[in-house]
PDB file of C-alpha atoms in Angstrom:
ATOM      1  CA  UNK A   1      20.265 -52.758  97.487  1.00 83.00           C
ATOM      2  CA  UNK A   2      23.851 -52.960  97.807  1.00 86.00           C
ATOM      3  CA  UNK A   3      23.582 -53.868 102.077  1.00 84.00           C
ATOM      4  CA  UNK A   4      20.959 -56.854 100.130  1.00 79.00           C
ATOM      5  CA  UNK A   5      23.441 -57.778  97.615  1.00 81.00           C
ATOM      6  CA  UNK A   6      26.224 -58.305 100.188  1.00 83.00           C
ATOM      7  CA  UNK A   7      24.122 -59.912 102.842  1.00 79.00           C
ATOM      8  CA  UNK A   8      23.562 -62.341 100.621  1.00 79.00           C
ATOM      9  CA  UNK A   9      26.606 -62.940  99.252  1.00 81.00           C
ATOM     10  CA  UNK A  10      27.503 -63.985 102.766  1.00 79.00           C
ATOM     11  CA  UNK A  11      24.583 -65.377 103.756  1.00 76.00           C
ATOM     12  CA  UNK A  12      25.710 -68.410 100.285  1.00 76.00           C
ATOM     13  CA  UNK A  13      29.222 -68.313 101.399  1.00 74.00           C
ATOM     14  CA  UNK A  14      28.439 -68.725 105.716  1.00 72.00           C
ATOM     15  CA  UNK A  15      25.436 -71.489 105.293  1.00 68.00           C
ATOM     16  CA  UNK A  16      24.977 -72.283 101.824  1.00 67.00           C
ATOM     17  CA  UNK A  17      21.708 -70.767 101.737  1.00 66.00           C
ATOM     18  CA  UNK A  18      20.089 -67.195 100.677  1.00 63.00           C
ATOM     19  CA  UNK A  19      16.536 -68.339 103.238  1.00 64.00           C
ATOM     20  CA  UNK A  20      15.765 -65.070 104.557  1.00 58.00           C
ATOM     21  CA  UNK A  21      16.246 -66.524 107.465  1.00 62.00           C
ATOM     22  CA  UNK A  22      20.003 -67.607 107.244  1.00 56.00           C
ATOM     23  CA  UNK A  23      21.195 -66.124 110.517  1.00 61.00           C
ATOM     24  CA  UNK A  24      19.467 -69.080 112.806  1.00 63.00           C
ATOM     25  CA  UNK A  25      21.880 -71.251 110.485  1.00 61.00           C
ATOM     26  CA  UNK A  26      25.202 -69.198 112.434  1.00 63.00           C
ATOM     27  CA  UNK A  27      26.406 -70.791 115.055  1.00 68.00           C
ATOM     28  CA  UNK A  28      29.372 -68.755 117.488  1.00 68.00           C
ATOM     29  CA  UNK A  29      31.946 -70.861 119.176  1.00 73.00           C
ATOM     30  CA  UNK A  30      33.974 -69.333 121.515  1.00 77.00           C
ATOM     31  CA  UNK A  31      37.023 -71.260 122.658  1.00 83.00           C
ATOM     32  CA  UNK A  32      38.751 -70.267 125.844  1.00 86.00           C
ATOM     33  CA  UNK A  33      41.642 -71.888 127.408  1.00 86.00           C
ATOM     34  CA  UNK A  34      42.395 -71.697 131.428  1.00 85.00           C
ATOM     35  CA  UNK A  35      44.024 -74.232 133.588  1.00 85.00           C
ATOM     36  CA  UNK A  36      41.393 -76.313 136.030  1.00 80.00           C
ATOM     37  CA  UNK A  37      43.331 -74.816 138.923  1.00 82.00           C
ATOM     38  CA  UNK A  38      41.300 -71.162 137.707  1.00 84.00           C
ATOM     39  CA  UNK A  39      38.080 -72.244 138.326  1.00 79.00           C
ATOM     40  CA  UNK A  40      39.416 -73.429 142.455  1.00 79.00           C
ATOM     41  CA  UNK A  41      40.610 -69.856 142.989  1.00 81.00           C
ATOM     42  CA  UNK A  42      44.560 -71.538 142.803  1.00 84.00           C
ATOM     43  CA  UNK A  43      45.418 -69.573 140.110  1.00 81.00           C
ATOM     44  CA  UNK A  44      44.562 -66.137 138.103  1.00 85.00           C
ATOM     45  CA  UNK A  45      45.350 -64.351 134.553  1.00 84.00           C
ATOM     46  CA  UNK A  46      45.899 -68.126 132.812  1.00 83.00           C
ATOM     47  CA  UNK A  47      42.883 -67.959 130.666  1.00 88.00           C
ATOM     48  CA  UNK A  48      43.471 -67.277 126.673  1.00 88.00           C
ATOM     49  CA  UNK A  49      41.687 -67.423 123.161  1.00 86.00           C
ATOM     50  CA  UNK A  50      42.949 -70.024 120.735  1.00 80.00           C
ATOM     51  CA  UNK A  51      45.612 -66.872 119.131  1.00 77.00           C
ATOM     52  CA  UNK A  52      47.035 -66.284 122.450  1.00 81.00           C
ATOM     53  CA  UNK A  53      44.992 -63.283 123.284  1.00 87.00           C
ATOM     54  CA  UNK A  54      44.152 -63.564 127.853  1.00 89.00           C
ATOM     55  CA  UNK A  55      41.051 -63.011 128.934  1.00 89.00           C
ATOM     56  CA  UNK A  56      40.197 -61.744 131.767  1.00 91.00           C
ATOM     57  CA  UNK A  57      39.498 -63.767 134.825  1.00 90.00           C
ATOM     58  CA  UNK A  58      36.272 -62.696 135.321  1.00 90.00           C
ATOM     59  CA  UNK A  59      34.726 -62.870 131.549  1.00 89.00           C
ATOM     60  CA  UNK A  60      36.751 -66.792 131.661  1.00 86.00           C
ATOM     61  CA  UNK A  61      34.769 -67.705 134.895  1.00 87.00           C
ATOM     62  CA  UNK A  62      31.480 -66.025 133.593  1.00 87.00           C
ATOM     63  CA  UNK A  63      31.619 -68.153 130.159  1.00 83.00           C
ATOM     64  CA  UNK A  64      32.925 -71.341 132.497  1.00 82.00           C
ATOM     65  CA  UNK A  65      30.140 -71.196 134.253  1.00 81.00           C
ATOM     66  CA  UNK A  66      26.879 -71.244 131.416  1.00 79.00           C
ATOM     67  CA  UNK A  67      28.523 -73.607 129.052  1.00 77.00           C
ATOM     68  CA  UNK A  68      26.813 -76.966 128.071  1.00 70.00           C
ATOM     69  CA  UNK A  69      29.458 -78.666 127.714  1.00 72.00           C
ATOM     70  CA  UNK A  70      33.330 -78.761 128.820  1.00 76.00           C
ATOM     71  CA  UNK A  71      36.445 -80.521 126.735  1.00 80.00           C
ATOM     72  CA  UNK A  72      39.231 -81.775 129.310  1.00 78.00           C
ATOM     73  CA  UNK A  73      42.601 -81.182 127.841  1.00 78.00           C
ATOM     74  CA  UNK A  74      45.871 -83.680 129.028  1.00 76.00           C
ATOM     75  CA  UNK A  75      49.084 -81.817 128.191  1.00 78.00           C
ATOM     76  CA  UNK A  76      52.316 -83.639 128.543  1.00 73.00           C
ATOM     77  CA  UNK A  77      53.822 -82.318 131.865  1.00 75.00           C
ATOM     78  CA  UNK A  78      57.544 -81.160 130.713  1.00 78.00           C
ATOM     79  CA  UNK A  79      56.573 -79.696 127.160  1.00 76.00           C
ATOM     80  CA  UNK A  80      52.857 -78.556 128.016  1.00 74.00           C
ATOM     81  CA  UNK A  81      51.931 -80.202 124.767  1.00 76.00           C
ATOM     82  CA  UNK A  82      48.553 -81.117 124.168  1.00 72.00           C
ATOM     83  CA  UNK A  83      48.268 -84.791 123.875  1.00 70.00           C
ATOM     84  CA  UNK A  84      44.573 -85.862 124.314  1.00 70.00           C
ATOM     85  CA  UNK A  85      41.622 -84.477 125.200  1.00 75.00           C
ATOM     86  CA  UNK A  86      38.579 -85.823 127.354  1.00 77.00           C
ATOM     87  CA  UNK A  87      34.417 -84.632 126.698  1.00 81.00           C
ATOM     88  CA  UNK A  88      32.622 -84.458 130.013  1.00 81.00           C
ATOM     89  CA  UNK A  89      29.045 -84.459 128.056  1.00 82.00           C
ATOM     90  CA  UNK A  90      28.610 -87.533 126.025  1.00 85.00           C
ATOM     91  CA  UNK A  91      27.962 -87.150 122.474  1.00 82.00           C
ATOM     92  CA  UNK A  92      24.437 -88.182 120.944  1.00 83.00           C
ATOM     93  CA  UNK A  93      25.766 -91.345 119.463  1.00 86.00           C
ATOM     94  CA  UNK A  94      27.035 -92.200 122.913  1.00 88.00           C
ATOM     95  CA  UNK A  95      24.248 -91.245 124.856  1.00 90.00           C
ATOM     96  CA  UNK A  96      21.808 -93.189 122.735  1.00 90.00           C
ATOM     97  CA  UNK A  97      24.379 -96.925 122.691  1.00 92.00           C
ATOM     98  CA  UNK A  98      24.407 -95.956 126.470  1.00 92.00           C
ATOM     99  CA  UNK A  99      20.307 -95.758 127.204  1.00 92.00           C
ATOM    100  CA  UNK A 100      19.867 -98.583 124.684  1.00 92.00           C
ATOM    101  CA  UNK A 101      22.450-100.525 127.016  1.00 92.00           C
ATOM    102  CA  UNK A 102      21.240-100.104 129.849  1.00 92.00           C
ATOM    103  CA  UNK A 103      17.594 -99.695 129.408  1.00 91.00           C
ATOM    104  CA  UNK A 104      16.213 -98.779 133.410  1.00 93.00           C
ATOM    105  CA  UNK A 105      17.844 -96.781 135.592  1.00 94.00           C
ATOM    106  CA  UNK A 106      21.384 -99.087 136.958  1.00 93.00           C
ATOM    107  CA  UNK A 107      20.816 -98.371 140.698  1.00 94.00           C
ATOM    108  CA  UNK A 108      19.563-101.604 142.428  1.00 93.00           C
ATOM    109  CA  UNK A 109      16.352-102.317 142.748  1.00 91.00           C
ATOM    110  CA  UNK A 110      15.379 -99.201 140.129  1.00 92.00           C
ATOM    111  CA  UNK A 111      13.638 -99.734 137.057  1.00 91.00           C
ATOM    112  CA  UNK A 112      12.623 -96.234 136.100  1.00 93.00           C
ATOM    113  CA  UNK A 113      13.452 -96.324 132.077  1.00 92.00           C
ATOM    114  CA  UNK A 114      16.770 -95.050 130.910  1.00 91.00           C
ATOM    115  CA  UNK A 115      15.286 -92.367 128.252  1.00 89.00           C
ATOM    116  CA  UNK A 116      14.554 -90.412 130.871  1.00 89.00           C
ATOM    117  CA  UNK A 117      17.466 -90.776 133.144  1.00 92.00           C
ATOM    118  CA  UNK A 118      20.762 -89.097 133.216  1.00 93.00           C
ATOM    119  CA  UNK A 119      24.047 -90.412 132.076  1.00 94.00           C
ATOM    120  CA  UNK A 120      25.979 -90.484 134.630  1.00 93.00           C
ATOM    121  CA  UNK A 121      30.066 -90.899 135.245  1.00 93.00           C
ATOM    122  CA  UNK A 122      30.562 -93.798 137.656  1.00 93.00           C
ATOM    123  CA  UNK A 123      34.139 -92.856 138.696  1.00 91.00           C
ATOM    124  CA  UNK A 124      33.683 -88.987 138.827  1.00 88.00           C
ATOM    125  CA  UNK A 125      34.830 -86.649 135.421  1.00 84.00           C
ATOM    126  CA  UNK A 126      36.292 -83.802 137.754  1.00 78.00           C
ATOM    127  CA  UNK A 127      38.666 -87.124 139.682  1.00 82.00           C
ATOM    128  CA  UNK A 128      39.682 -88.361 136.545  1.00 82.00           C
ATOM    129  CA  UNK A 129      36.850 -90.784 134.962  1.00 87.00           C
ATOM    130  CA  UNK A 130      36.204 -90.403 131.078  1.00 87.00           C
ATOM    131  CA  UNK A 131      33.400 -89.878 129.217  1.00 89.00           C
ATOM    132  CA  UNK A 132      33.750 -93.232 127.842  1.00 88.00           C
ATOM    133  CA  UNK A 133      31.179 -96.595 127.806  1.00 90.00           C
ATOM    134  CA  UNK A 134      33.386 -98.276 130.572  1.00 91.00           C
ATOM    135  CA  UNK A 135      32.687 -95.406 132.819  1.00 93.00           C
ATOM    136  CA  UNK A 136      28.817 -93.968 131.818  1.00 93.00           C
ATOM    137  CA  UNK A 137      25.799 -95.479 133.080  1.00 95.00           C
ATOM    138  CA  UNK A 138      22.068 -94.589 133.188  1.00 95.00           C
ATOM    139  CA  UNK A 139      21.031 -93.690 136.774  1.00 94.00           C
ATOM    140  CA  UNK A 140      17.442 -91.754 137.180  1.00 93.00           C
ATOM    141  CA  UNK A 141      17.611 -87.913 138.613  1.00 92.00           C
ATOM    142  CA  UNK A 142      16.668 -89.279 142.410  1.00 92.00           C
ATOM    143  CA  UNK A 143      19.438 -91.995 142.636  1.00 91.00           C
ATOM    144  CA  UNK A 144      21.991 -89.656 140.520  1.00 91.00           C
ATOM    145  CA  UNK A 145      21.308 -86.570 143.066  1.00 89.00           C
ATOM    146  CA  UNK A 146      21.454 -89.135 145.777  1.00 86.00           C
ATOM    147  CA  UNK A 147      24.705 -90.894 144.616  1.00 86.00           C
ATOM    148  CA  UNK A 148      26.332 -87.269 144.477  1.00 80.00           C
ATOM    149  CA  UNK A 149      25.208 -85.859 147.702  1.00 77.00           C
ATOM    150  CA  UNK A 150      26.105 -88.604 150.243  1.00 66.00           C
ATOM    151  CA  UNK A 151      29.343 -89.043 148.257  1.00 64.00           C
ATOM    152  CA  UNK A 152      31.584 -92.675 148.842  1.00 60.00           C
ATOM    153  CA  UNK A 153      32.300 -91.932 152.167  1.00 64.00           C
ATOM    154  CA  UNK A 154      28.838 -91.727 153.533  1.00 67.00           C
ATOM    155  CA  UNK A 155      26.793 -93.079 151.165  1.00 74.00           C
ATOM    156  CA  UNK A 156      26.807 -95.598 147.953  1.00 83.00           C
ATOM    157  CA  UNK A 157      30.061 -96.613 146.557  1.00 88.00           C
ATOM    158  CA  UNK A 158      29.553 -97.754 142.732  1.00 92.00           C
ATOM    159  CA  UNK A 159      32.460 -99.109 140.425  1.00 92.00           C
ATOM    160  CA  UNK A 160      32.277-100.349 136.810  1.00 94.00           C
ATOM    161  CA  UNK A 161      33.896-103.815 136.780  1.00 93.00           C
ATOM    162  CA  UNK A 162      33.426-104.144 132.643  1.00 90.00           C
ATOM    163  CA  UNK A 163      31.305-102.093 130.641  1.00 90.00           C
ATOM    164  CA  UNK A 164      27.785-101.821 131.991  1.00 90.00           C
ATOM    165  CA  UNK A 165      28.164-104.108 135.087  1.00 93.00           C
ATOM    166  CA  UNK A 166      28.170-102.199 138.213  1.00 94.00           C
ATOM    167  CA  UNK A 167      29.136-103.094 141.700  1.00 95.00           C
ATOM    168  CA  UNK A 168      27.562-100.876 144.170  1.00 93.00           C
ATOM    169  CA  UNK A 169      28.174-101.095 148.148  1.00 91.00           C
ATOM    170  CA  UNK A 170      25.258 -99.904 150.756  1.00 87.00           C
ATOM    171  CA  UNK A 171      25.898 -98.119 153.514  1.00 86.00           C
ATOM    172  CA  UNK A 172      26.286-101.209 155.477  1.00 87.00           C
ATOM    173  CA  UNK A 173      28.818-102.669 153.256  1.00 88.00           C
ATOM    174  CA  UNK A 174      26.541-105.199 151.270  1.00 92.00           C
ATOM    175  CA  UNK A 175      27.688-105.694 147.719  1.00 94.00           C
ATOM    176  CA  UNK A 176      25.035-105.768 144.672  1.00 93.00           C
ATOM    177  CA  UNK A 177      26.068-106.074 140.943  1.00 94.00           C
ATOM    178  CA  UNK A 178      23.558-104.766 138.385  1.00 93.00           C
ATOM    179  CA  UNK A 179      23.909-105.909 134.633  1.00 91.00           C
ATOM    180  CA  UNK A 180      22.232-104.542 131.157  1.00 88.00           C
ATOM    181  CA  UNK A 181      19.792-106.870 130.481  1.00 83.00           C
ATOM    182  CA  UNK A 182      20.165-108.031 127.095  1.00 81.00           C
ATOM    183  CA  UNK A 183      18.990-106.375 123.976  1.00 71.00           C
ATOM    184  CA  UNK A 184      15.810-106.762 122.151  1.00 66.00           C
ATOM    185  CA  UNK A 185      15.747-109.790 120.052  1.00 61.00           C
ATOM    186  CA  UNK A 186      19.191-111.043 120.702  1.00 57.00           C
ATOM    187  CA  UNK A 187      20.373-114.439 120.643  1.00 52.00           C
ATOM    188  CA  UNK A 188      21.576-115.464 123.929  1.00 53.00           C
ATOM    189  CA  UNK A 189      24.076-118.272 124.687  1.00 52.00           C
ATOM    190  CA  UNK A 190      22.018-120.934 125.184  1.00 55.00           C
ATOM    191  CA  UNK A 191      20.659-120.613 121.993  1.00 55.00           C
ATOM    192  CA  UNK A 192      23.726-120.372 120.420  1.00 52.00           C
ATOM    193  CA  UNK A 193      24.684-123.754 121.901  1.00 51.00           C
ATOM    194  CA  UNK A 194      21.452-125.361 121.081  1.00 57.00           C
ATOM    195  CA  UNK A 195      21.837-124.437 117.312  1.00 54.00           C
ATOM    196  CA  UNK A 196      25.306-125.861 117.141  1.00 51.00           C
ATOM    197  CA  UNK A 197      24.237-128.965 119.312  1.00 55.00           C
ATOM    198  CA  UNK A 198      21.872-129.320 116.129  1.00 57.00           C
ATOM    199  CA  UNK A 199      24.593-128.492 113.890  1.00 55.00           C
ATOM    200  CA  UNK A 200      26.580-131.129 115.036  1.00 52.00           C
ATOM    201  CA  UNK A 201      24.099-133.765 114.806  1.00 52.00           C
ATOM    202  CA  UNK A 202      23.103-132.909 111.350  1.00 50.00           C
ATOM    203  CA  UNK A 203      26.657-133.773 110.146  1.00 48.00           C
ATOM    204  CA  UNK A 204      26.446-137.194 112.365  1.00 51.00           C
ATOM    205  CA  UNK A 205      23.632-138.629 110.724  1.00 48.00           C
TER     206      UNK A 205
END
């Protein structure tokens, strides 16, 4: 009675619930540390919990290598103080304005729908390119895989001239710009310019 009494005791204080099933509501987070140089072999023994604590080099490569999702850290290069910090996997808010932007797959001539593509970094995460909406665009898994494995050199080139227009260069060096078509139910210019052509002669006669 006393192992029940305690359980739930933490079971109010951890979720805010006695359900007996309160330990799906636990989540563990386990934060290691290690310089991107570990994971190319360049370095070893850099890896550490938030307290300071190293891990080995083998348990930091083991959890490197099933996480979901990694967080890019920029330090400043003479202290080694943290000063921003860079998601490769969007966040859900982000994903969705990103699929409702684009709405088909963004390689030319693709119009597979965006739900079911993957958001992909036009200038590459591991060179530098943020998880940001200037630099994420739907592309389906066929034209993603084939973007990645004939890389710029032998392949498609793709840059992001504003947010969601992308210029893409064949093989043969012909250019092609894809654009978001607009939203559902938006007002486009023209319309805009029509209403205040109205506007304007309303307050003439």
């Amino acid at each position: 009675m006393h192992q029940y009494m305690a359980d739930t005791a933490a079971a109010v204080l951890l979720t805010g619930t006695c359900d007996a099933g309160w330990l799906d509501n636990i989540k563990a987070e386990v934060v290691v540390t290690m310089p991107a140089t570990m994971l190319t072999g360049e370095e070893t023994g850099q890896a550490e919990l938030p307290a300071g604590t190293l891990v080995d080099d083998d348990t930091a490569l083991m959890l490197a290598g099933s996480v979901s999702s990694w967080t890019r850290l920029f330090t400043h290069p003479v202290t080694g103080v943290a000063v921003t910090a860079d998601v490769y996997a969007p966040t859900a808010a982000l994903r969705r304005f990103i699929v409702h932007r684009d709405r088909t797959c963004r390689f030319p001539g693709c119009a597979r729908i965006a739900k079911h593509a993957d958001v992909d970094h036009t200038k590459d995460w591991q060179h530098g390119g943020k998880t940001t909406p200037d630099n994420l665009a739907c592309l389906c898994r066929h034209h993603h895989t084939l973007k990645h494995r004939l890389g710029p050199d032998e392949g498609w080139k793709v840059r992001q001239l504003e947010p969601g227009v992308l210029e893409w260069t064949d093989p043969q060096g012909q250019i092609r710009t894809t654009e978001p078509p607009p939203a559902p139910n938006a007002v486009k210019e023209p319309a805009l310019v029509s209403a205040a052509r109205r506007g304007e002669r309303a307050l003439r006669e």
